[in-house]
Amino acid sequence: MAKQFEQSTLGVRAGTARSEFNEHSEALFLTSSFVFDNAAQAAARFTGGAQGFVYSRFSNPTVSMFQDRLAALEGAEACVATASGMSAILATSMALLKAGEHVVCSNAVFGATVTLYSTILSRFGVETTFVSPTKVEEWQRAVRPTTKLFFLETPSNPLGEISDIAAIAAVAKKAGAALAVDNVLCTPALQRPLEFGADLVIHSATKHLDGQGRVLGGAVLGAKGPVMDGVFGFLRTAGPSLSPFNAWVILKGMETLELRMLAQSERALDLARWLEAHPKVARVHYPGLASHPQHALAMRQQRAGGAIVSFEVKGGREAAWKVIDSTRMISITGNLGDVKTTITHPATTTHGRISAEARAAAGITEGLVRVAVGLEAVVDLQADLERGLA
Ligand SMILES: Cc1ncc(COP(=O)(O)O)c(C=O)c1O
């Protein structure tokens, strides 16, 4: 669907392709392979000489609808769906990098992304330098003649640090490297990194795109060349593909994406303001707050602050665990991007495997609590948190 439509329209309409039965709701094509009229047609489809579906590792109508809808929302030329967010990052790296090449990566990315670059891709001769998400000069300093990929996540999780996408994209461009932005926390409903000069957008569709914590999925978006020749080529061969069932679930989730993102951001801002005024809370990290050090940049890049609010409870780990354990409604679980609010203690869960010094350097204190705000009423969230703060 062309760009003249607004995000809300694209969210419910883009990518829809009706079958011969003219169904109104998008169909789920649960099939591994597709039948050909004859051998010549099979041969033409296999070589790519003729359009048409072949085999669901790399072509399926429900997955195509998911890809086309997300591409329309991100304003991207091409989208390739993957089995999870991590396989989207892996597929991007395998497509863009070879032994001897170098990556510059924000040090405030998802933990498994750090492990992928520092311990897995390093075994294949790809070196990574980790730099501050907010200090553009560190990105510039880290550049080598072999640098091929810049990778960042903005806002970061759990501290909501904001990377200046346009400024880092300019450094990447000068260095001849591609900039990939993990847009999981904002989704295209709040932020469209390609408009700020990013080359690729990465998604864990497991989070807000589904929105209801049901299935895993991922995607890579950008210009046709790197996405279709590079990422699609890797996916077709190596097979970390999105299942049609998951694509269908996420496709239907995306119909309410914009509404959810705006409503969850509104609740998150209310909750962040309440926490900021709470005597037992030392500090609140939320880009939508005027007190956030990069509030102005966040508001230039994002339509709203997003759903992740982190706060430091006075009294360290004991006080933080008391807040978590005193909740009766909020779910104690590591996932985010769900309409049900979740709560975690980053220092002992998502960041538990890194050293205490690295944690401290990253600002993940023992008193830090992360809340991924859902759609419940803010007064009910406050009551659930107040029990442990009181
Ligand atoms: C920002 C971010 N990127 C990537 C991922 C990985 O996604 P998945 O769990 O779908 O592999 C996550 C998962 O939590 C995430 O939060």
GROMACS .gro file of C-alpha atoms and ligand atoms in nm:
model
  406
    1MET     CA    1   0.000   0.000   0.000
    2ALA     CA    2   0.146   0.336  -0.106
    3LYS     CA    3   0.283   0.595   0.134
    4GLN     CA    4  -0.012   0.833   0.109
    5PHE     CA    5  -0.187   0.646   0.391
    6GLU     CA    6  -0.141   0.723   0.761
    7GLN     CA    7   0.015   0.474   1.007
    8SER     CA    8  -0.324   0.380   1.156
    9THR     CA    9  -0.457   0.293   0.810
   10LEU     CA   10  -0.143   0.102   0.710
   11GLY     CA   11  -0.158  -0.095   1.037
   12VAL     CA   12  -0.492  -0.250   0.947
   13ARG     CA   13  -0.480  -0.247   0.566
   14ALA     CA   14  -0.124  -0.267   0.432
   15GLY     CA   15  -0.006  -0.598   0.295
   16THR     CA   16  -0.347  -0.768   0.283
   17ALA     CA   17  -0.365  -1.014  -0.008
   18ARG     CA   18  -0.693  -1.200  -0.060
   19SER     CA   19  -0.709  -1.554  -0.186
   20GLU     CA   20  -0.959  -1.677  -0.448
   21PHE     CA   21  -1.216  -1.710  -0.162
   22ASN     CA   22  -1.212  -1.334  -0.097
   23GLU     CA   23  -1.186  -1.370   0.281
   24HIS     CA   24  -1.206  -1.041   0.475
   25SER     CA   25  -0.965  -1.133   0.755
   26GLU     CA   26  -0.614  -1.229   0.641
   27ALA     CA   27  -0.583  -1.605   0.586
   28LEU     CA   28  -0.339  -1.835   0.759
   29PHE     CA   29  -0.160  -2.047   0.498
   30LEU     CA   30  -0.034  -2.341   0.703
   31THR     CA   31   0.149  -2.528   0.432
   32SER     CA   32   0.514  -2.622   0.391
   33SER     CA   33   0.511  -2.618   0.012
   34PHE     CA   34   0.310  -2.504  -0.291
   35VAL     CA   35   0.191  -2.706  -0.590
   36PHE     CA   36   0.301  -2.625  -0.947
   37ASP     CA   37   0.094  -2.669  -1.263
   38ASN     CA   38   0.380  -2.846  -1.436
   39ALA     CA   39   0.756  -2.908  -1.430
   40ALA     CA   40   0.835  -2.598  -1.632
   41GLN     CA   41   0.652  -2.378  -1.383
   42ALA     CA   42   0.833  -2.548  -1.094
   43ALA     CA   43   1.167  -2.484  -1.261
   44ALA     CA   44   1.082  -2.119  -1.331
   45ARG     CA   45   0.971  -2.056  -0.973
   46PHE     CA   46   1.277  -2.225  -0.825
   47THR     CA   47   1.515  -2.008  -1.025
   48GLY     CA   48   1.314  -1.697  -0.941
   49GLY     CA   49   1.235  -1.646  -1.309
   50ALA     CA   50   0.860  -1.663  -1.234
   51GLN     CA   51   0.669  -1.510  -0.943
   52GLY     CA   52   0.490  -1.744  -0.704
   53PHE     CA   53   0.523  -1.933  -0.380
   54VAL     CA   54   0.755  -2.231  -0.357
   55TYR     CA   55   0.840  -2.349  -0.005
   56SER     CA   56   0.768  -2.187   0.333
   57ARG     CA   57   1.132  -2.164   0.441
   58PHE     CA   58   1.148  -1.859   0.216
   59SER     CA   59   0.804  -1.790   0.067
   60ASN     CA   60   0.456  -1.808   0.216
   61PRO     CA   61   0.154  -1.578   0.159
   62THR     CA   62   0.085  -1.515   0.531
   63VAL     CA   63   0.451  -1.434   0.595
   64SER     CA   64   0.448  -1.206   0.288
   65MET     CA   65   0.149  -1.017   0.428
   66PHE     CA   66   0.338  -0.967   0.757
   67GLN     CA   67   0.648  -0.846   0.567
   68ASP     CA   68   0.453  -0.609   0.344
   69ARG     CA   69   0.259  -0.457   0.634
   70LEU     CA   70   0.572  -0.399   0.843
   71ALA     CA   71   0.759  -0.256   0.540
   72ALA     CA   72   0.474  -0.008   0.486
   73LEU     CA   73   0.481   0.094   0.854
   74GLU     CA   74   0.861   0.144   0.859
   75GLY     CA   75   0.863   0.312   0.517
   76ALA     CA   76   1.104   0.043   0.394
   77GLU     CA   77   1.154  -0.088   0.042
   78ALA     CA   78   1.195  -0.447   0.161
   79CYS     CA   79   1.135  -0.667   0.466
   80VAL     CA   80   1.246  -1.019   0.546
   81ALA     CA   81   1.073  -1.201   0.834
   82THR     CA   82   1.275  -1.421   1.070
   83ALA     CA   83   1.199  -1.673   1.344
   84SER     CA   84   1.288  -1.432   1.627
   85GLY     CA   85   1.455  -1.100   1.695
   86MET     CA   86   1.789  -1.270   1.755
   87SER     CA   87   1.772  -1.452   1.422
   88ALA     CA   88   1.705  -1.114   1.256
   89ILE     CA   89   2.029  -0.983   1.408
   90LEU     CA   90   2.215  -1.302   1.314
   91ALA     CA   91   2.083  -1.295   0.955
   92THR     CA   92   2.184  -0.928   0.920
   93SER     CA   93   2.535  -1.003   1.047
   94MET     CA   94   2.577  -1.310   0.826
   95ALA     CA   95   2.459  -1.113   0.524
   96LEU     CA   96   2.677  -0.807   0.579
   97LEU     CA   97   2.997  -0.937   0.739
   98LYS     CA   98   3.286  -1.169   0.667
   99ALA     CA   99   3.599  -1.278   0.856
  100GLY     CA  100   3.838  -0.990   0.914
  101GLU     CA  101   3.563  -0.729   0.927
  102HIS     CA  102   3.461  -0.513   1.219
  103VAL     CA  103   3.142  -0.403   1.396
  104VAL     CA  104   3.085  -0.097   1.615
  105CYS     CA  105   2.802  -0.173   1.857
  106SER     CA  106   2.632   0.024   2.132
  107ASN     CA  107   2.716  -0.116   2.476
  108ALA     CA  108   2.351  -0.073   2.576
  109VAL     CA  109   2.193  -0.338   2.352
  110PHE     CA  110   2.000  -0.652   2.445
  111GLY     CA  111   2.223  -0.900   2.634
  112ALA     CA  112   2.200  -1.177   2.373
  113THR     CA  113   2.311  -0.926   2.107
  114VAL     CA  114   2.626  -0.856   2.309
  115THR     CA  115   2.690  -1.232   2.341
  116LEU     CA  116   2.629  -1.285   1.968
  117TYR     CA  117   2.895  -1.031   1.872
  118SER     CA  118   3.142  -1.083   2.155
  119THR     CA  119   3.148  -1.462   2.184
  120ILE     CA  120   2.990  -1.617   1.872
  121LEU     CA  121   3.075  -1.398   1.571
  122SER     CA  122   3.422  -1.337   1.720
  123ARG     CA  123   3.489  -1.711   1.662
  124PHE     CA  124   3.435  -1.649   1.291
  125GLY     CA  125   3.684  -1.361   1.274
  126VAL     CA  126   3.441  -1.072   1.316
  127GLU     CA  127   3.560  -0.824   1.579
  128THR     CA  128   3.330  -0.589   1.768
  129THR     CA  129   3.403  -0.266   1.956
  130PHE     CA  130   3.138  -0.166   2.210
  131VAL     CA  131   3.081   0.208   2.255
  132SER     CA  132   2.849   0.444   2.442
  133PRO     CA  133   2.502   0.475   2.285
  134THR     CA  134   2.502   0.850   2.350
  135LYS     CA  135   2.861   0.964   2.276
  136VAL     CA  136   2.885   1.004   1.898
  137GLU     CA  137   3.261   1.074   1.922
  138GLU     CA  138   3.315   0.718   2.054
  139TRP     CA  139   3.154   0.578   1.736
  140GLN     CA  140   3.385   0.793   1.527
  141ARG     CA  141   3.694   0.687   1.726
  142ALA     CA  142   3.606   0.316   1.698
  143VAL     CA  143   3.599   0.317   1.316
  144ARG     CA  144   3.861   0.101   1.140
  145PRO     CA  145   3.922   0.051   0.767
  146THR     CA  146   3.746  -0.286   0.810
  147THR     CA  147   3.432  -0.149   0.982
  148LYS     CA  148   3.122  -0.265   0.795
  149LEU     CA  149   2.838  -0.247   1.046
  150PHE     CA  150   2.716  -0.005   1.318
  151PHE     CA  151   2.451  -0.151   1.551
  152LEU     CA  152   2.239   0.028   1.812
  153GLU     CA  153   1.913   0.013   2.001
  154THR     CA  154   1.726   0.334   2.090
  155PRO     CA  155   1.584   0.388   2.345
  156SER     CA  156   1.807   0.142   2.528
  157ASN     CA  157   1.665  -0.116   2.765
  158PRO     CA  158   1.628  -0.079   3.064
  159LEU     CA  159   1.772   0.273   3.106
  160GLY     CA  160   1.605   0.448   2.812
  161GLU     CA  161   1.924   0.613   2.682
  162ILE     CA  162   1.870   0.777   2.343
  163SER     CA  163   2.112   0.744   2.052
  164ASP     CA  164   2.115   1.026   1.798
  165ILE     CA  165   2.030   0.818   1.489
  166ALA     CA  166   2.103   1.093   1.233
  167ALA     CA  167   2.441   1.181   1.386
  168ILE     CA  168   2.554   0.818   1.411
  169ALA     CA  169   2.421   0.747   1.059
  170ALA     CA  170   2.641   1.028   0.930
  171VAL     CA  171   2.950   0.872   1.094
  172ALA     CA  172   2.856   0.529   0.954
  173LYS     CA  173   2.810   0.671   0.605
  174LYS     CA  174   3.150   0.841   0.611
  175ALA     CA  175   3.305   0.514   0.729
  176GLY     CA  176   3.135   0.315   0.452
  177ALA     CA  177   2.947   0.106   0.710
  178ALA     CA  178   2.575   0.023   0.731
  179LEU     CA  179   2.380   0.142   1.036
  180ALA     CA  180   2.130  -0.110   1.177
  181VAL     CA  181   1.883   0.014   1.440
  182ASP     CA  182   1.695  -0.226   1.667
  183ASN     CA  183   1.353  -0.055   1.682
  184VAL     CA  184   1.193  -0.298   1.925
  185LEU     CA  185   1.112  -0.054   2.203
  186CYS     CA  186   0.947   0.211   1.985
  187THR     CA  187   0.817   0.019   1.680
  188PRO     CA  188   0.729   0.223   1.368
  189ALA     CA  189   0.427   0.358   1.554
  190LEU     CA  190   0.664   0.585   1.751
  191GLN     CA  191   0.991   0.597   1.555
  192ARG     CA  192   1.098   0.529   1.195
  193PRO     CA  193   1.481   0.499   1.196
  194LEU     CA  194   1.512   0.490   0.814
  195GLU     CA  195   1.387   0.851   0.803
  196PHE     CA  196   1.686   0.953   1.019
  197GLY     CA  197   1.939   0.784   0.791
  198ALA     CA  198   1.958   0.428   0.927
  199ASP     CA  199   2.020   0.165   0.658
  200LEU     CA  200   1.849  -0.126   0.830
  201VAL     CA  201   1.581  -0.169   1.095
  202ILE     CA  202   1.570  -0.479   1.313
  203HIS     CA  203   1.265  -0.609   1.497
  204SER     CA  204   1.187  -0.862   1.760
  205ALA     CA  205   0.821  -0.906   1.661
  206THR     CA  206   0.790  -1.107   1.983
  207LYS     CA  207   0.746  -0.777   2.168
  208HIS     CA  208   0.511  -0.490   2.076
  209LEU     CA  209   0.430  -0.605   1.720
  210ASP     CA  210   0.250  -0.909   1.861
  211GLY     CA  211   0.168  -0.711   2.174
  212GLN     CA  212   0.012  -0.995   2.365
  213GLY     CA  213   0.308  -1.215   2.452
  214ARG     CA  214   0.205  -1.510   2.236
  215VAL     CA  215   0.467  -1.595   1.974
  216LEU     CA  216   0.825  -1.530   1.865
  217GLY     CA  217   0.916  -1.351   1.545
  218GLY     CA  218   1.155  -1.101   1.393
  219ALA     CA  219   1.228  -0.895   1.084
  220VAL     CA  220   1.497  -0.701   0.897
  221LEU     CA  221   1.397  -0.400   0.687
  222GLY     CA  222   1.573  -0.159   0.454
  223ALA     CA  223   1.665  -0.108   0.090
  224LYS     CA  224   1.611  -0.396  -0.153
  225GLY     CA  225   1.984  -0.465  -0.211
  226PRO     CA  226   2.103  -0.553   0.140
  227VAL     CA  227   1.769  -0.700   0.250
  228MET     CA  228   1.680  -0.914  -0.051
  229ASP     CA  229   2.025  -1.009  -0.183
  230GLY     CA  230   2.190  -1.028   0.157
  231VAL     CA  231   1.949  -1.114   0.438
  232PHE     CA  232   1.695  -1.304   0.227
  233GLY     CA  233   1.976  -1.502   0.064
  234PHE     CA  234   2.102  -1.612   0.406
  235LEU     CA  235   1.751  -1.694   0.532
  236ARG     CA  236   1.662  -1.898   0.223
  237THR     CA  237   1.977  -2.106   0.267
  238ALA     CA  238   2.013  -2.128   0.645
  239GLY     CA  239   1.643  -2.129   0.738
  240PRO     CA  240   1.578  -1.920   1.054
  241SER     CA  241   1.236  -1.845   0.902
  242LEU     CA  242   0.915  -1.711   1.054
  243SER     CA  243   0.641  -1.973   1.080
  244PRO     CA  244   0.319  -1.881   0.894
  245PHE     CA  245   0.123  -1.930   1.217
  246ASN     CA  246   0.340  -1.681   1.405
  247ALA     CA  247   0.326  -1.441   1.109
  248TRP     CA  248  -0.055  -1.456   1.119
  249VAL     CA  249  -0.071  -1.392   1.496
  250ILE     CA  250   0.166  -1.094   1.467
  251LEU     CA  251  -0.010  -0.959   1.156
  252LYS     CA  252  -0.334  -0.940   1.353
  253GLY     CA  253  -0.146  -0.789   1.650
  254MET     CA  254  -0.011  -0.513   1.426
  255GLU     CA  255  -0.367  -0.396   1.358
  256THR     CA  256  -0.377  -0.245   1.709
  257LEU     CA  257  -0.008  -0.149   1.724
  258GLU     CA  258  -0.046   0.228   1.700
  259LEU     CA  259  -0.333   0.241   1.950
  260ARG     CA  260  -0.143   0.023   2.196
  261MET     CA  261   0.186   0.213   2.163
  262LEU     CA  262   0.019   0.548   2.223
  263ALA     CA  263  -0.194   0.421   2.512
  264GLN     CA  264   0.096   0.233   2.677
  265SER     CA  265   0.324   0.538   2.638
  266GLU     CA  266   0.059   0.758   2.800
  267ARG     CA  267   0.029   0.521   3.096
  268ALA     CA  268   0.409   0.490   3.120
  269LEU     CA  269   0.445   0.869   3.136
  270ASP     CA  270   0.181   0.896   3.411
  271LEU     CA  271   0.350   0.619   3.607
  272ALA     CA  272   0.697   0.774   3.557
  273ARG     CA  273   0.572   1.110   3.689
  274TRP     CA  274   0.418   0.943   3.992
  275LEU     CA  275   0.738   0.749   4.062
  276GLU     CA  276   0.950   1.064   4.020
  277ALA     CA  277   0.753   1.230   4.298
  278HIS     CA  278   0.770   0.924   4.527
  279PRO     CA  279   0.988   0.966   4.839
  280LYS     CA  280   1.117   0.605   4.821
  281VAL     CA  281   1.236   0.641   4.461
  282ALA     CA  282   1.587   0.781   4.403
  283ARG     CA  283   1.570   0.816   4.023
  284VAL     CA  284   1.340   0.744   3.728
  285HIS     CA  285   1.464   0.664   3.377
  286TYR     CA  286   1.202   0.747   3.115
  287PRO     CA  287   1.268   0.942   2.792
  288GLY     CA  288   0.921   1.099   2.802
  289LEU     CA  289   1.001   1.283   3.128
  290ALA     CA  290   1.118   1.643   3.093
  291SER     CA  291   1.394   1.557   3.346
  292HIS     CA  292   1.544   1.290   3.114
  293PRO     CA  293   1.888   1.416   2.998
  294GLN     CA  294   1.800   1.352   2.632
  295HIS     CA  295   1.432   1.438   2.645
  296ALA     CA  296   1.459   1.689   2.358
  297LEU     CA  297   1.637   1.438   2.130
  298ALA     CA  298   1.387   1.166   2.225
  299MET     CA  299   1.097   1.390   2.132
  300ARG     CA  300   1.262   1.475   1.797
  301GLN     CA  301   1.303   1.109   1.706
  302GLN     CA  302   1.000   0.957   1.878
  303ARG     CA  303   0.630   1.033   1.881
  304ALA     CA  304   0.607   0.932   2.250
  305GLY     CA  305   0.828   0.790   2.525
  306GLY     CA  306   0.743   0.421   2.486
  307ALA     CA  307   0.637   0.167   2.747
  308ILE     CA  308   0.955   0.100   2.947
  309VAL     CA  309   0.996   0.280   3.280
  310SER     CA  310   1.291   0.199   3.508
  311PHE     CA  311   1.341   0.336   3.856
  312GLU     CA  312   1.590   0.309   4.140
  313VAL     CA  313   1.440   0.224   4.474
  314LYS     CA  314   1.620   0.362   4.780
  315GLY     CA  315   1.765   0.068   4.976
  316GLY     CA  316   1.933  -0.139   4.702
  317ARG     CA  317   1.849  -0.498   4.609
  318GLU     CA  318   1.645  -0.574   4.919
  319ALA     CA  319   1.416  -0.279   4.863
  320ALA     CA  320   1.388  -0.351   4.487
  321TRP     CA  321   1.298  -0.717   4.548
  322LYS     CA  322   1.040  -0.607   4.808
  323VAL     CA  323   0.868  -0.391   4.545
  324ILE     CA  324   0.868  -0.680   4.298
  325ASP     CA  325   0.754  -0.944   4.549
  326SER     CA  326   0.476  -0.723   4.688
  327THR     CA  327   0.299  -0.696   4.352
  328ARG     CA  328  -0.021  -0.899   4.314
  329MET     CA  329  -0.123  -0.807   3.960
  330ILE     CA  330   0.188  -0.703   3.766
  331SER     CA  331   0.360  -1.013   3.619
  332ILE     CA  332   0.715  -1.096   3.731
  333THR     CA  333   0.853  -1.199   3.392
  334GLY     CA  334   1.135  -1.100   3.160
  335ASN     CA  335   0.924  -1.025   2.852
  336LEU     CA  336   0.824  -0.675   2.747
  337GLY     CA  337   0.590  -0.525   2.490
  338ASP     CA  338   0.283  -0.699   2.630
  339VAL     CA  339  -0.051  -0.539   2.716
  340LYS     CA  340  -0.008  -0.700   3.058
  341THR     CA  341   0.243  -0.499   3.265
  342THR     CA  342   0.560  -0.688   3.360
  343ILE     CA  343   0.826  -0.621   3.623
  344THR     CA  344   1.190  -0.734   3.653
  345HIS     CA  345   1.509  -0.675   3.852
  346PRO     CA  346   1.767  -0.624   3.572
  347ALA     CA  347   2.078  -0.668   3.794
  348THR     CA  348   1.985  -1.030   3.880
  349THR     CA  349   1.800  -1.132   3.562
  350THR     CA  350   1.866  -0.977   3.218
  351HIS     CA  351   2.205  -0.837   3.330
  352GLY     CA  352   2.288  -1.108   3.586
  353ARG     CA  353   2.554  -1.273   3.367
  354ILE     CA  354   2.776  -0.968   3.331
  355SER     CA  355   3.032  -0.870   3.599
  356ALA     CA  356   2.934  -0.640   3.886
  357GLU     CA  357   3.180  -0.376   3.755
  358ALA     CA  358   3.034  -0.389   3.403
  359ARG     CA  359   2.685  -0.366   3.549
  360ALA     CA  360   2.779  -0.064   3.758
  361ALA     CA  361   2.945   0.100   3.455
  362ALA     CA  362   2.626   0.043   3.257
  363GLY     CA  363   2.416   0.205   3.532
  364ILE     CA  364   2.233  -0.116   3.624
  365THR     CA  365   2.224  -0.063   4.000
  366GLU     CA  366   2.103  -0.313   4.262
  367GLY     CA  367   1.803  -0.094   4.336
  368LEU     CA  368   1.691  -0.070   3.973
  369VAL     CA  369   1.347  -0.205   3.882
  370ARG     CA  370   1.215  -0.222   3.524
  371VAL     CA  371   0.845  -0.198   3.451
  372ALA     CA  372   0.720  -0.269   3.098
  373VAL     CA  373   0.389  -0.086   3.111
  374GLY     CA  374   0.081  -0.247   2.957
  375LEU     CA  375  -0.278  -0.137   2.930
  376GLU     CA  376  -0.403  -0.166   3.288
  377ALA     CA  377  -0.531   0.150   3.460
  378VAL     CA  378  -0.246   0.359   3.604
  379VAL     CA  379  -0.414   0.376   3.948
  380ASP     CA  380  -0.408  -0.004   3.965
  381LEU     CA  381  -0.040  -0.012   3.868
  382GLN     CA  382   0.036   0.251   4.131
  383ALA     CA  383  -0.151   0.056   4.398
  384ASP     CA  384   0.041  -0.261   4.306
  385LEU     CA  385   0.379  -0.084   4.327
  386GLU     CA  386   0.293   0.127   4.633
  387ARG     CA  387   0.251  -0.187   4.846
  388GLY     CA  388   0.624  -0.262   4.823
  389LEU     CA  389   0.738   0.101   4.826
  390ALA     CA  390   0.542   0.196   5.137
  391LIG     C1  391   1.562  -0.485   2.216
  391LIG     C2  392   1.559  -0.632   2.184
  391LIG     N1  393   1.615  -0.677   2.070
  391LIG     C3  394   1.613  -0.808   2.038
  391LIG     C4  395   1.556  -0.902   2.122
  391LIG     C5  396   1.558  -1.046   2.082
  391LIG     O1  397   1.432  -1.085   2.038
  391LIG     P1  398   1.378  -1.236   2.043
  391LIG     O2  399   1.358  -1.270   2.186
  391LIG     O3  400   1.253  -1.229   1.962
  391LIG     O4  401   1.483  -1.320   1.981
  391LIG     C6  402   1.495  -0.859   2.241
  391LIG     C7  403   1.434  -0.959   2.330
  391LIG     O5  404   1.398  -0.931   2.443
  391LIG     C8  405   1.498  -0.722   2.273
  391LIG     O6  406   1.442  -0.676   2.387
   0.00000   0.00000   0.00000
